[in-house]
mmCIF file of C-alpha atoms and ligand atoms in Angstrom:
data_model
loop_
_atom_site.group_PDB
_atom_site.id
_atom_site.type_symbol
_atom_site.label_atom_id
_atom_site.label_comp_id
_atom_site.label_asym_id
_atom_site.label_seq_id
_atom_site.Cartn_x
_atom_site.Cartn_y
_atom_site.Cartn_z
ATOM 1 C CA MET A 1 29.945 -3.216 0.540
ATOM 2 C CA SER A 2 33.142 -2.680 2.736
ATOM 3 C CA ASP A 3 32.094 0.142 4.502
ATOM 4 C CA THR A 4 28.466 0.336 5.339
ATOM 5 C CA PRO A 5 27.588 4.062 5.161
ATOM 6 C CA ASP A 6 25.138 5.577 6.935
ATOM 7 C CA PRO A 7 21.926 5.296 4.795
ATOM 8 C CA ARG A 8 20.767 8.652 5.721
ATOM 9 C CA ASP A 9 23.509 9.585 3.661
ATOM 10 C CA LEU A 10 22.085 8.138 0.658
ATOM 11 C CA HIS A 11 19.169 8.944 -1.343
ATOM 12 C CA THR A 12 16.265 6.462 -1.700
ATOM 13 C CA ASP A 13 17.154 4.577 -4.863
ATOM 14 C CA THR A 14 20.680 4.322 -4.228
ATOM 15 C CA LEU A 15 19.201 2.441 -0.788
ATOM 16 C CA ALA A 16 16.517 0.180 -3.177
ATOM 17 C CA ILE A 17 19.584 -1.374 -4.636
ATOM 18 C CA ARG A 18 22.821 -1.410 -2.812
ATOM 19 C CA TRP A 19 21.226 -1.586 0.985
ATOM 20 C CA ALA A 20 21.974 -4.478 3.380
ATOM 21 C CA GLN A 21 22.989 -6.517 0.858
ATOM 22 C CA LEU A 22 23.689 -10.407 1.622
ATOM 23 C CA ARG A 23 27.235 -12.101 0.642
ATOM 24 C CA THR A 24 27.875 -14.807 1.249
ATOM 25 C CA ASP A 25 31.491 -16.526 0.783
ATOM 26 C CA GLU A 26 30.315 -17.532 -3.185
ATOM 27 C CA MET A 27 30.626 -14.333 -3.479
ATOM 28 C CA SER A 28 27.689 -13.710 -5.913
ATOM 29 C CA HIS A 29 26.560 -10.153 -7.109
ATOM 30 C CA SER A 30 22.902 -10.848 -6.996
ATOM 31 C CA ASP A 31 21.895 -10.992 -3.756
ATOM 32 C CA PRO A 32 21.163 -14.996 -3.287
ATOM 33 C CA ILE A 33 18.277 -16.411 -1.447
ATOM 34 C CA PHE A 34 18.129 -18.856 1.694
ATOM 35 C CA LEU A 35 15.219 -21.431 0.613
ATOM 36 C CA THR A 36 15.766 -22.769 4.302
ATOM 37 C CA SER A 37 12.984 -23.411 7.067
ATOM 38 C CA SER A 38 15.607 -24.114 9.854
ATOM 39 C CA PHE A 39 19.576 -23.678 10.776
ATOM 40 C CA VAL A 40 21.727 -25.544 12.107
ATOM 41 C CA TYR A 41 23.909 -25.906 15.248
ATOM 42 C CA ASP A 42 27.661 -26.757 15.366
ATOM 43 C CA SER A 43 26.928 -28.471 18.778
ATOM 44 C CA ALA A 44 23.713 -29.471 21.741
ATOM 45 C CA ALA A 45 25.392 -26.565 23.604
ATOM 46 C CA GLN A 46 25.336 -24.013 20.367
ATOM 47 C CA ALA A 47 21.850 -25.053 20.028
ATOM 48 C CA ALA A 48 20.691 -25.138 23.635
ATOM 49 C CA ALA A 49 22.218 -21.232 23.186
ATOM 50 C CA ARG A 50 20.326 -20.455 20.357
ATOM 51 C CA PHE A 51 17.519 -21.328 21.383
ATOM 52 C CA SER A 52 17.477 -19.389 24.807
ATOM 53 C CA GLY A 53 18.469 -16.196 22.789
ATOM 54 C CA GLU A 54 21.813 -15.897 24.554
ATOM 55 C CA GLU A 55 23.492 -16.375 21.144
ATOM 56 C CA PRO A 56 21.912 -14.369 18.217
ATOM 57 C CA GLY A 57 21.836 -15.982 15.179
ATOM 58 C CA ASN A 58 18.805 -17.523 12.744
ATOM 59 C CA VAL A 59 16.841 -20.704 14.069
ATOM 60 C CA TYR A 60 13.728 -21.287 12.333
ATOM 61 C CA SER A 61 12.552 -19.124 9.778
ATOM 62 C CA ARG A 62 9.132 -18.291 11.467
ATOM 63 C CA PHE A 63 11.768 -16.281 13.713
ATOM 64 C CA THR A 64 14.092 -14.606 11.292
ATOM 65 C CA ASN A 65 15.770 -15.787 7.753
ATOM 66 C CA PRO A 66 18.576 -13.673 6.068
ATOM 67 C CA THR A 67 17.129 -13.240 2.748
ATOM 68 C CA VAL A 68 13.535 -11.632 4.940
ATOM 69 C CA ARG A 69 16.102 -10.019 7.114
ATOM 70 C CA SER A 70 17.744 -7.800 3.879
ATOM 71 C CA PHE A 71 14.377 -7.146 2.530
ATOM 72 C CA GLU A 72 13.003 -5.539 6.067
ATOM 73 C CA GLN A 73 16.129 -3.664 6.469
ATOM 74 C CA ARG A 74 16.786 -2.394 2.604
ATOM 75 C CA LEU A 75 12.710 -0.972 3.164
ATOM 76 C CA ALA A 76 13.638 0.480 6.675
ATOM 77 C CA ALA A 77 15.884 2.210 5.576
ATOM 78 C CA MET A 78 14.318 3.548 2.407
ATOM 79 C CA GLU A 79 10.888 4.896 4.430
ATOM 80 C CA GLY A 80 13.574 6.152 6.773
ATOM 81 C CA GLY A 81 12.352 3.412 10.145
ATOM 82 C CA GLU A 82 14.663 2.070 12.101
ATOM 83 C CA SER A 83 13.054 -0.910 11.996
ATOM 84 C CA CYS A 84 10.658 -3.178 9.319
ATOM 85 C CA VAL A 85 9.397 -6.721 10.336
ATOM 86 C CA ALA A 86 8.084 -8.711 6.958
ATOM 87 C CA LEU A 87 4.794 -10.213 6.640
ATOM 88 C CA ALA A 88 2.925 -12.818 4.421
ATOM 89 C CA SER A 89 0.368 -10.238 3.163
ATOM 90 C CA GLY A 90 -0.533 -6.584 3.168
ATOM 91 C CA MET A 91 -3.209 -7.629 5.371
ATOM 92 C CA ALA A 92 -1.142 -10.121 7.771
ATOM 93 C CA ALA A 93 0.625 -6.563 8.322
ATOM 94 C CA ILE A 94 -2.350 -4.759 8.762
ATOM 95 C CA SER A 95 -4.006 -7.502 11.242
ATOM 96 C CA SER A 96 -0.370 -8.512 13.173
ATOM 97 C CA THR A 97 -0.337 -4.175 14.077
ATOM 98 C CA PHE A 98 -3.712 -4.349 15.515
ATOM 99 C CA PHE A 99 -3.984 -7.601 17.509
ATOM 100 C CA THR A 100 -0.215 -6.404 18.946
ATOM 101 C CA LEU A 101 -1.236 -3.026 19.626
ATOM 102 C CA LEU A 102 -4.697 -3.386 20.308
ATOM 103 C CA ALA A 103 -6.607 -4.367 23.488
ATOM 104 C CA PRO A 104 -10.138 -4.823 24.651
ATOM 105 C CA GLY A 105 -12.008 -1.615 25.149
ATOM 106 C CA ASP A 106 -9.524 0.892 22.668
ATOM 107 C CA HIS A 107 -10.622 2.575 19.781
ATOM 108 C CA VAL A 108 -9.551 2.852 16.908
ATOM 109 C CA ILE A 109 -10.179 6.286 14.020
ATOM 110 C CA SER A 110 -10.517 5.407 10.605
ATOM 111 C CA SER A 111 -10.093 6.717 7.131
ATOM 112 C CA ARG A 112 -13.603 5.495 5.851
ATOM 113 C CA SER A 113 -11.859 4.876 2.084
ATOM 114 C CA VAL A 114 -9.377 2.304 3.292
ATOM 115 C CA PHE A 115 -9.081 -1.333 1.472
ATOM 116 C CA GLY A 116 -11.729 -3.148 1.631
ATOM 117 C CA THR A 117 -11.082 -6.078 3.547
ATOM 118 C CA THR A 118 -9.419 -3.970 6.105
ATOM 119 C CA ASN A 119 -13.375 -3.140 7.288
ATOM 120 C CA VAL A 120 -14.000 -6.515 7.238
ATOM 121 C CA ILE A 121 -10.925 -6.726 10.151
ATOM 122 C CA TYR A 122 -12.330 -4.115 12.105
ATOM 123 C CA ASP A 123 -15.574 -5.582 11.720
ATOM 124 C CA ARG A 124 -15.928 -8.967 12.596
ATOM 125 C CA TYR A 125 -12.346 -10.134 14.249
ATOM 126 C CA LEU A 126 -11.687 -6.560 16.454
ATOM 127 C CA LYS A 127 -15.263 -5.864 17.561
ATOM 128 C CA LYS A 128 -14.788 -9.554 18.226
ATOM 129 C CA PHE A 129 -12.542 -8.219 21.172
ATOM 130 C CA ASN A 130 -14.919 -5.519 22.137
ATOM 131 C CA ILE A 131 -12.446 -2.817 20.242
ATOM 132 C CA ASP A 132 -14.362 -0.171 18.326
ATOM 133 C CA THR A 133 -13.732 1.679 15.211
ATOM 134 C CA THR A 134 -15.068 5.266 13.693
ATOM 135 C CA LEU A 135 -15.268 5.800 10.060
ATOM 136 C CA VAL A 136 -14.615 9.774 9.190
ATOM 137 C CA ASP A 137 -13.800 11.063 5.792
ATOM 138 C CA LEU A 138 -10.577 10.975 4.699
ATOM 139 C CA ASN A 139 -10.013 14.643 4.359
ATOM 140 C CA ASP A 140 -11.844 16.154 7.005
ATOM 141 C CA LEU A 141 -9.903 17.405 9.947
ATOM 142 C CA ASP A 142 -12.887 18.339 11.958
ATOM 143 C CA GLN A 143 -14.140 15.069 11.601
ATOM 144 C CA TRP A 144 -11.199 13.105 12.742
ATOM 145 C CA ARG A 145 -11.123 15.520 15.626
ATOM 146 C CA ALA A 146 -14.547 15.008 16.574
ATOM 147 C CA ALA A 147 -14.057 10.828 17.060
ATOM 148 C CA ILE A 148 -11.388 11.053 19.613
ATOM 149 C CA ARG A 149 -11.730 9.525 22.690
ATOM 150 C CA PRO A 150 -9.940 8.752 25.451
ATOM 151 C CA GLU A 151 -9.518 5.135 24.736
ATOM 152 C CA THR A 152 -8.301 6.179 21.376
ATOM 153 C CA LYS A 153 -5.400 4.100 20.320
ATOM 154 C CA LEU A 154 -5.001 4.678 16.705
ATOM 155 C CA LEU A 155 -5.374 7.013 13.278
ATOM 156 C CA TYR A 156 -5.555 4.924 10.573
ATOM 157 C CA LEU A 157 -5.222 5.536 6.819
ATOM 158 C CA GLU A 158 -4.399 5.394 3.392
ATOM 159 C CA THR A 159 -2.748 8.479 1.278
ATOM 160 C CA PRO A 160 -3.535 8.595 -1.800
ATOM 161 C CA SER A 161 -7.039 7.273 -1.474
ATOM 162 C CA ASN A 162 -8.010 4.141 -3.500
ATOM 163 C CA PRO A 163 -10.032 4.412 -5.847
ATOM 164 C CA LEU A 164 -10.490 8.107 -5.513
ATOM 165 C CA SER A 165 -7.486 9.730 -5.311
ATOM 166 C CA GLU A 166 -8.598 12.129 -2.129
ATOM 167 C CA VAL A 167 -5.721 12.884 -0.293
ATOM 168 C CA GLY A 168 -4.811 13.173 3.876
ATOM 169 C CA ASP A 169 -2.806 15.498 5.772
ATOM 170 C CA ILE A 170 -0.777 13.486 7.710
ATOM 171 C CA GLU A 171 1.094 15.861 9.481
ATOM 172 C CA ALA A 172 -1.735 17.418 10.705
ATOM 173 C CA LEU A 173 -3.935 14.226 11.788
ATOM 174 C CA ALA A 174 0.216 12.764 13.033
ATOM 175 C CA LYS A 175 -0.167 15.722 15.391
ATOM 176 C CA LEU A 176 -3.638 15.243 15.890
ATOM 177 C CA ALA A 177 -3.213 11.920 17.426
ATOM 178 C CA HIS A 178 -0.201 12.574 19.343
ATOM 179 C CA ASP A 179 -1.941 15.744 20.983
ATOM 180 C CA ASN A 180 -3.944 13.027 21.972
ATOM 181 C CA GLY A 181 -2.166 9.996 23.037
ATOM 182 C CA ALA A 182 -2.762 7.831 19.947
ATOM 183 C CA LEU A 183 -0.259 7.053 16.887
ATOM 184 C CA LEU A 184 -0.907 7.596 13.626
ATOM 185 C CA ILE A 185 -0.375 4.894 10.781
ATOM 186 C CA VAL A 186 -0.294 5.435 7.306
ATOM 187 C CA ASP A 187 -0.557 2.388 4.965
ATOM 188 C CA ASN A 188 1.957 3.415 2.273
ATOM 189 C CA CYS A 189 1.007 1.135 -0.813
ATOM 190 C CA PHE A 190 -0.691 3.484 -3.801
ATOM 191 C CA CYS A 191 3.453 6.036 -3.121
ATOM 192 C CA THR A 192 5.551 3.739 -1.578
ATOM 193 C CA PRO A 193 9.108 5.466 -0.628
ATOM 194 C CA ALA A 194 9.559 6.446 -3.399
ATOM 195 C CA LEU A 195 7.061 9.202 -3.793
ATOM 196 C CA GLN A 196 6.423 9.626 -0.074
ATOM 197 C CA LYS A 197 7.977 9.066 3.399
ATOM 198 C CA PRO A 198 4.837 9.536 5.848
ATOM 199 C CA LEU A 199 6.927 8.809 9.304
ATOM 200 C CA GLU A 200 9.156 12.470 7.977
ATOM 201 C CA LEU A 201 5.669 13.602 8.029
ATOM 202 C CA GLY A 202 5.195 12.712 11.790
ATOM 203 C CA ALA A 203 3.599 9.054 11.327
ATOM 204 C CA ASP A 204 4.449 6.268 13.505
ATOM 205 C CA LEU A 205 4.126 3.588 11.343
ATOM 206 C CA VAL A 206 4.132 2.778 7.693
ATOM 207 C CA ILE A 207 2.565 -0.649 6.633
ATOM 208 C CA HIS A 208 2.787 -1.967 3.005
ATOM 209 C CA SER A 209 1.515 -4.700 0.334
ATOM 210 C CA ALA A 210 4.209 -5.485 -0.945
ATOM 211 C CA THR A 211 2.048 -7.752 -3.654
ATOM 212 C CA LYS A 212 1.547 -4.157 -5.312
ATOM 213 C CA TYR A 213 4.399 -1.651 -6.008
ATOM 214 C CA LEU A 214 7.220 -3.041 -4.171
ATOM 215 C CA ASP A 215 7.009 -6.741 -6.663
ATOM 216 C CA GLY A 216 6.343 -3.978 -9.232
ATOM 217 C CA GLN A 217 5.073 -7.525 -11.842
ATOM 218 C CA GLY A 218 2.348 -9.057 -10.152
ATOM 219 C CA ARG A 219 4.231 -12.568 -8.492
ATOM 220 C CA CYS A 220 4.091 -12.408 -4.858
ATOM 221 C CA LEU A 221 1.782 -11.600 -1.551
ATOM 222 C CA GLY A 222 4.003 -10.257 0.911
ATOM 223 C CA GLY A 223 3.584 -7.028 3.667
ATOM 224 C CA ALA A 224 5.927 -5.352 5.986
ATOM 225 C CA VAL A 225 5.270 -2.620 8.677
ATOM 226 C CA VAL A 226 8.223 0.398 9.269
ATOM 227 C CA GLY A 227 8.816 1.971 12.212
ATOM 228 C CA PRO A 228 10.406 2.842 15.626
ATOM 229 C CA GLU A 229 12.325 -0.163 16.656
ATOM 230 C CA GLU A 230 10.450 -0.198 20.142
ATOM 231 C CA ILE A 231 6.597 -1.006 18.260
ATOM 232 C CA LEU A 232 8.626 -3.316 16.197
ATOM 233 C CA LYS A 233 10.086 -5.656 18.855
ATOM 234 C CA GLU A 234 6.689 -6.288 20.002
ATOM 235 C CA ILE A 235 5.269 -7.171 16.411
ATOM 236 C CA HIS A 236 7.881 -9.135 15.514
ATOM 237 C CA GLY A 237 6.896 -10.775 18.712
ATOM 238 C CA PHE A 238 3.554 -11.513 17.824
ATOM 239 C CA VAL A 239 4.322 -12.119 14.071
ATOM 240 C CA ARG A 240 7.184 -15.139 15.469
ATOM 241 C CA SER A 241 4.454 -16.435 17.662
ATOM 242 C CA ALA A 242 1.441 -16.711 14.936
ATOM 243 C CA GLY A 243 3.247 -17.126 12.219
ATOM 244 C CA PRO A 244 1.937 -14.940 9.608
ATOM 245 C CA CYS A 245 6.217 -14.288 8.004
ATOM 246 C CA MET A 246 6.913 -14.008 4.750
ATOM 247 C CA SER A 247 8.493 -16.562 2.477
ATOM 248 C CA PRO A 248 12.517 -15.760 1.829
ATOM 249 C CA PHE A 249 11.490 -16.892 -2.012
ATOM 250 C CA ASN A 250 8.774 -13.673 -2.039
ATOM 251 C CA ALA A 251 11.564 -11.825 -0.443
ATOM 252 C CA TRP A 252 13.933 -11.796 -2.567
ATOM 253 C CA VAL A 253 11.621 -10.801 -5.120
ATOM 254 C CA PHE A 254 10.743 -8.327 -3.710
ATOM 255 C CA LEU A 255 14.414 -6.807 -3.507
ATOM 256 C CA LYS A 256 14.547 -7.875 -7.218
ATOM 257 C CA GLY A 257 11.319 -5.180 -6.893
ATOM 258 C CA LEU A 258 12.926 -2.437 -4.515
ATOM 259 C CA GLU A 259 16.106 -2.504 -7.024
ATOM 260 C CA THR A 260 13.659 -0.884 -9.953
ATOM 261 C CA LEU A 261 11.071 1.117 -7.649
ATOM 262 C CA GLY A 262 12.160 4.593 -8.276
ATOM 263 C CA LEU A 263 12.271 4.254 -11.644
ATOM 264 C CA ARG A 264 8.564 2.263 -11.928
ATOM 265 C CA MET A 265 6.900 4.648 -10.179
ATOM 266 C CA LYS A 266 8.340 7.638 -11.524
ATOM 267 C CA ALA A 267 7.614 6.600 -14.897
ATOM 268 C CA HIS A 268 3.702 5.105 -13.683
ATOM 269 C CA SER A 269 2.507 8.913 -12.242
ATOM 270 C CA GLU A 270 3.802 10.119 -15.877
ATOM 271 C CA ASN A 271 1.780 8.017 -17.491
ATOM 272 C CA ALA A 272 -1.021 8.342 -15.448
ATOM 273 C CA LEU A 273 -0.528 11.973 -15.611
ATOM 274 C CA GLN A 274 -0.817 11.848 -19.037
ATOM 275 C CA LEU A 275 -3.768 9.779 -19.462
ATOM 276 C CA ALA A 276 -5.867 11.597 -16.799
ATOM 277 C CA GLN A 277 -5.508 15.012 -18.647
ATOM 278 C CA TRP A 278 -6.088 13.213 -21.719
ATOM 279 C CA LEU A 279 -9.327 11.791 -20.177
ATOM 280 C CA GLU A 280 -10.764 15.052 -18.802
ATOM 281 C CA GLN A 281 -10.961 15.936 -22.520
ATOM 282 C CA GLN A 282 -12.854 12.939 -24.085
ATOM 283 C CA PRO A 283 -16.587 12.685 -24.313
ATOM 284 C CA GLY A 284 -17.916 10.510 -22.245
ATOM 285 C CA ILE A 285 -15.993 11.070 -18.864
ATOM 286 C CA ALA A 286 -17.469 12.919 -16.480
ATOM 287 C CA ARG A 287 -15.433 13.136 -14.218
ATOM 288 C CA VAL A 288 -11.360 12.331 -13.631
ATOM 289 C CA HIS A 289 -10.264 11.994 -10.313
ATOM 290 C CA TYR A 290 -6.349 12.345 -10.303
ATOM 291 C CA ALA A 291 -4.908 14.281 -7.142
ATOM 292 C CA GLY A 292 -2.641 15.283 -9.858
ATOM 293 C CA LEU A 293 -4.883 17.404 -12.269
ATOM 294 C CA ASP A 294 -5.436 21.326 -11.480
ATOM 295 C CA SER A 295 -9.432 20.114 -10.919
ATOM 296 C CA HIS A 296 -8.748 18.423 -7.915
ATOM 297 C CA PRO A 297 -9.337 20.368 -4.667
ATOM 298 C CA GLN A 298 -6.433 18.798 -2.322
ATOM 299 C CA LYS A 299 -3.360 18.541 -4.875
ATOM 300 C CA ALA A 300 -1.132 21.322 -3.229
ATOM 301 C CA LEU A 301 -1.326 18.760 -0.645
ATOM 302 C CA ALA A 302 -0.793 16.190 -2.393
ATOM 303 C CA GLU A 303 1.909 17.826 -4.221
ATOM 304 C CA ARG A 304 3.496 18.892 -0.734
ATOM 305 C CA GLN A 305 3.392 15.245 1.048
ATOM 306 C CA GLN A 306 4.050 13.268 -2.000
ATOM 307 C CA LYS A 307 7.345 13.452 -5.069
ATOM 308 C CA ALA A 308 4.466 12.433 -7.877
ATOM 309 C CA PHE A 309 0.335 11.516 -7.854
ATOM 310 C CA GLY A 310 1.506 7.452 -8.582
ATOM 311 C CA ALA A 311 -0.644 5.587 -10.540
ATOM 312 C CA VAL A 312 -4.122 5.282 -9.860
ATOM 313 C CA ILE A 313 -6.907 7.081 -11.526
ATOM 314 C CA ALA A 314 -10.876 6.467 -11.212
ATOM 315 C CA ILE A 315 -13.294 7.660 -13.794
ATOM 316 C CA GLU A 316 -17.286 8.686 -13.576
ATOM 317 C CA VAL A 317 -18.573 7.706 -17.204
ATOM 318 C CA GLU A 318 -21.881 8.729 -19.469
ATOM 319 C CA ASP A 319 -23.050 7.093 -22.162
ATOM 320 C CA SER A 320 -24.355 9.223 -25.245
ATOM 321 C CA ASP A 321 -27.814 8.979 -23.553
ATOM 322 C CA GLY A 322 -26.831 10.666 -20.608
ATOM 323 C CA ARG A 323 -27.270 6.974 -18.276
ATOM 324 C CA ARG A 324 -24.472 6.991 -15.871
ATOM 325 C CA ASP A 325 -25.139 3.190 -14.902
ATOM 326 C CA ARG A 326 -23.466 0.497 -14.291
ATOM 327 C CA GLN A 327 -24.375 -0.837 -18.012
ATOM 328 C CA ALA A 328 -22.303 1.980 -19.136
ATOM 329 C CA ALA A 329 -19.453 1.182 -16.603
ATOM 330 C CA TRP A 330 -19.871 -2.503 -17.971
ATOM 331 C CA ARG A 331 -19.891 -1.639 -21.798
ATOM 332 C CA PHE A 332 -16.565 0.451 -21.207
ATOM 333 C CA ILE A 333 -14.723 -1.969 -19.499
ATOM 334 C CA ASP A 334 -15.363 -4.156 -21.614
ATOM 335 C CA ALA A 335 -14.790 -2.700 -24.940
ATOM 336 C CA THR A 336 -10.735 -2.195 -23.717
ATOM 337 C CA ARG A 337 -8.550 -4.975 -25.418
ATOM 338 C CA LEU A 338 -5.518 -4.023 -23.664
ATOM 339 C CA LEU A 339 -6.449 -3.691 -20.396
ATOM 340 C CA SER A 340 -7.092 -6.525 -18.118
ATOM 341 C CA ILE A 341 -10.169 -7.038 -15.817
ATOM 342 C CA THR A 342 -8.718 -7.656 -12.647
ATOM 343 C CA ALA A 343 -9.038 -5.819 -9.222
ATOM 344 C CA ASN A 344 -5.055 -6.326 -8.917
ATOM 345 C CA LEU A 345 -2.741 -3.118 -9.172
ATOM 346 C CA GLY A 346 1.172 -2.083 -9.087
ATOM 347 C CA ASP A 347 1.742 -4.542 -11.745
ATOM 348 C CA VAL A 348 3.374 -2.811 -15.137
ATOM 349 C CA LYS A 349 0.377 -4.142 -16.576
ATOM 350 C CA SER A 350 -2.934 -2.065 -16.488
ATOM 351 C CA THR A 351 -5.498 -3.201 -14.642
ATOM 352 C CA VAL A 352 -9.194 -2.160 -14.586
ATOM 353 C CA THR A 353 -11.689 -2.312 -12.281
ATOM 354 C CA HIS A 354 -15.318 -1.677 -11.377
ATOM 355 C CA PRO A 355 -14.842 -0.773 -7.395
ATOM 356 C CA ALA A 356 -18.992 -0.951 -7.051
ATOM 357 C CA THR A 357 -19.324 -4.254 -8.066
ATOM 358 C CA THR A 358 -15.512 -6.363 -7.384
ATOM 359 C CA THR A 359 -13.294 -4.481 -5.012
ATOM 360 C CA HIS A 360 -16.154 -2.713 -3.101
ATOM 361 C CA GLY A 361 -18.922 -5.239 -3.991
ATOM 362 C CA ARG A 362 -19.395 -6.077 -0.363
ATOM 363 C CA VAL A 363 -19.527 -3.134 0.979
ATOM 364 C CA ALA A 364 -22.776 -1.764 2.380
ATOM 365 C CA GLU A 365 -25.051 0.544 -0.302
ATOM 366 C CA GLU A 366 -25.067 3.497 2.339
ATOM 367 C CA GLU A 367 -21.175 3.236 3.249
ATOM 368 C CA LYS A 368 -20.632 3.201 -1.525
ATOM 369 C CA GLN A 369 -22.462 6.239 -1.332
ATOM 370 C CA ARG A 370 -20.754 8.030 0.990
ATOM 371 C CA SER A 371 -17.533 6.773 -0.162
ATOM 372 C CA GLY A 372 -18.549 7.805 -4.000
ATOM 373 C CA ILE A 373 -18.465 4.664 -5.358
ATOM 374 C CA SER A 374 -20.792 4.937 -7.559
ATOM 375 C CA GLU A 375 -22.277 2.655 -10.351
ATOM 376 C CA ASN A 376 -20.043 4.496 -12.953
ATOM 377 C CA LEU A 377 -17.116 4.584 -11.638
ATOM 378 C CA ILE A 378 -14.174 3.150 -13.522
ATOM 379 C CA ARG A 379 -10.893 2.196 -11.280
ATOM 380 C CA ILE A 380 -7.476 2.427 -13.795
ATOM 381 C CA ALA A 381 -4.138 1.538 -12.509
ATOM 382 C CA VAL A 382 -1.925 2.928 -15.067
ATOM 383 C CA GLY A 383 1.075 0.685 -16.105
ATOM 384 C CA LEU A 384 4.145 1.222 -18.575
ATOM 385 C CA GLU A 385 3.154 0.095 -21.905
ATOM 386 C CA ASP A 386 3.372 2.933 -23.924
ATOM 387 C CA VAL A 387 0.334 5.720 -23.518
ATOM 388 C CA GLY A 388 -0.095 6.063 -27.162
ATOM 389 C CA ASP A 389 -1.528 2.839 -27.089
ATOM 390 C CA LEU A 390 -3.311 2.877 -23.324
ATOM 391 C CA LYS A 391 -5.432 6.275 -24.744
ATOM 392 C CA ASN A 392 -6.127 3.962 -28.058
ATOM 393 C CA ASP A 393 -7.420 1.451 -25.730
ATOM 394 C CA LEU A 394 -9.327 3.540 -23.665
ATOM 395 C CA GLY A 395 -10.700 5.429 -27.136
ATOM 396 C CA LEU A 396 -12.489 1.706 -27.106
ATOM 397 C CA GLY A 397 -14.646 1.974 -23.978
ATOM 398 C CA ILE A 398 -15.279 5.737 -25.110
ATOM 399 C CA LYS A 399 -16.950 4.304 -28.592
ATOM 400 C CA ALA A 400 -19.098 2.008 -26.996
ATOM 401 C CA LEU A 401 -20.157 4.478 -24.550
ATOM 402 C CA GLY A 402 -22.087 5.818 -28.029
ATOM 403 C CA PHE A 403 -18.941 8.583 -29.175
ATOM 404 C CA GLU A 404 -16.819 8.405 -32.153
HETATM 405 C C1 PLP B 509 -3.864 -4.364 -1.940
HETATM 406 C C2 PLP B 509 -4.112 -3.482 -0.538
HETATM 407 C C3 PLP B 509 -4.159 -4.196 0.441
HETATM 408 C C4 PLP B 509 -3.609 -5.916 1.080
HETATM 409 O O1 PLP B 509 -2.906 -6.404 0.574
HETATM 410 P P1 PLP B 509 -2.804 -7.727 0.427
HETATM 411 O O2 PLP B 509 -1.301 -8.222 0.038
HETATM 412 O O3 PLP B 509 -3.940 -8.555 -0.616
HETATM 413 O O4 PLP B 509 -2.965 -8.710 1.657
HETATM 414 C C5 PLP B 509 -3.866 -3.090 1.420
HETATM 415 N N1 PLP B 509 -3.849 -1.523 1.497
HETATM 416 C C6 PLP B 509 -3.488 -1.686 0.546
HETATM 417 C C7 PLP B 509 -4.083 0.164 -0.294
HETATM 418 C C8 PLP B 509 -3.943 -2.737 -0.986
HETATM 419 O O5 PLP B 509 -4.044 -1.651 -1.642
#
């Protein structure tokens, strides 16, 4: 681009394709990869100036790398944020944010429905530094309000939640955080900026597992944090020293993924809505959890803050003898032929998971019950295959429950 337009004048789909493109003297149309660990200097004096920070420029790819930088700038523009730091994984983004912003004695309030490993960070690592976490129900504002303490520094959530598609009110929670001198952090992995912009709704930071929809084809691990320069500068300081930086190769894959993000999220959401509506009509399916269904108690809130409802559906199965247990769920899963049995999501390939024994397997029984992770619950992350073929495949699962 010869003249740089203001990103606020461009739509997210255009930014995803055009923003922060890298172009060298070779004039390649597709983004080049700078697959290098370090950078060279014209002279010893220039090396000294770069190291001291007197002269801007690349030094070492743990600090900055042009391909990674391009991904950071593009994602920041798409989320409507000032700045972004890319990391080695979604968990690296989450833990680096916590370790940068929290100090001993601080308090965190978190939705109990967050990615399972985030709870390991709370219980094992933040606790070690005398940082206390209170878990609350994502959609119960009174619980969030009651959990506030003078030392509360962060409110943390994912919306819609995994796997039950509960929806958190970002605007209301941002207000609660700000009224109490805390920050609101939203993990936007399930919607991506193609469907939801938490910063516009008042959140302070957005977290991503780029591993999921930003890649979109299940190839690379990566993560990112987006928000104001003032905070991101601190997180970048942590990352350049602690080292959980993103590989330039992975950044390049994510740049390619971003180019098709808008189209994919639209198609994922259309497939998921069709399947969810169809599943609600089938025998053996006691309940379907999906924010796009009329039966979902928070459909109106989801419509207000999201452009579509995303790809993840959860179903509760019941066999023809009325059993709602692990055997019924496993029989259903094992009968499918097309769906991949894997805990990953955010892929063009549809995946099927039994949360109680995989993603939430290490969660205490009582906590599982409180979060609705029942033994008969199955998560389906809907991909981009033909929706008729997906129905036929899920039909095999329904047949295995004893229905024709
Ligand atoms: C997968 C996931 C993460 C963790 O990301 P990794 O890239 O696997 O480290 C965090 N949040 C959500 C919502 C996720 O789905």
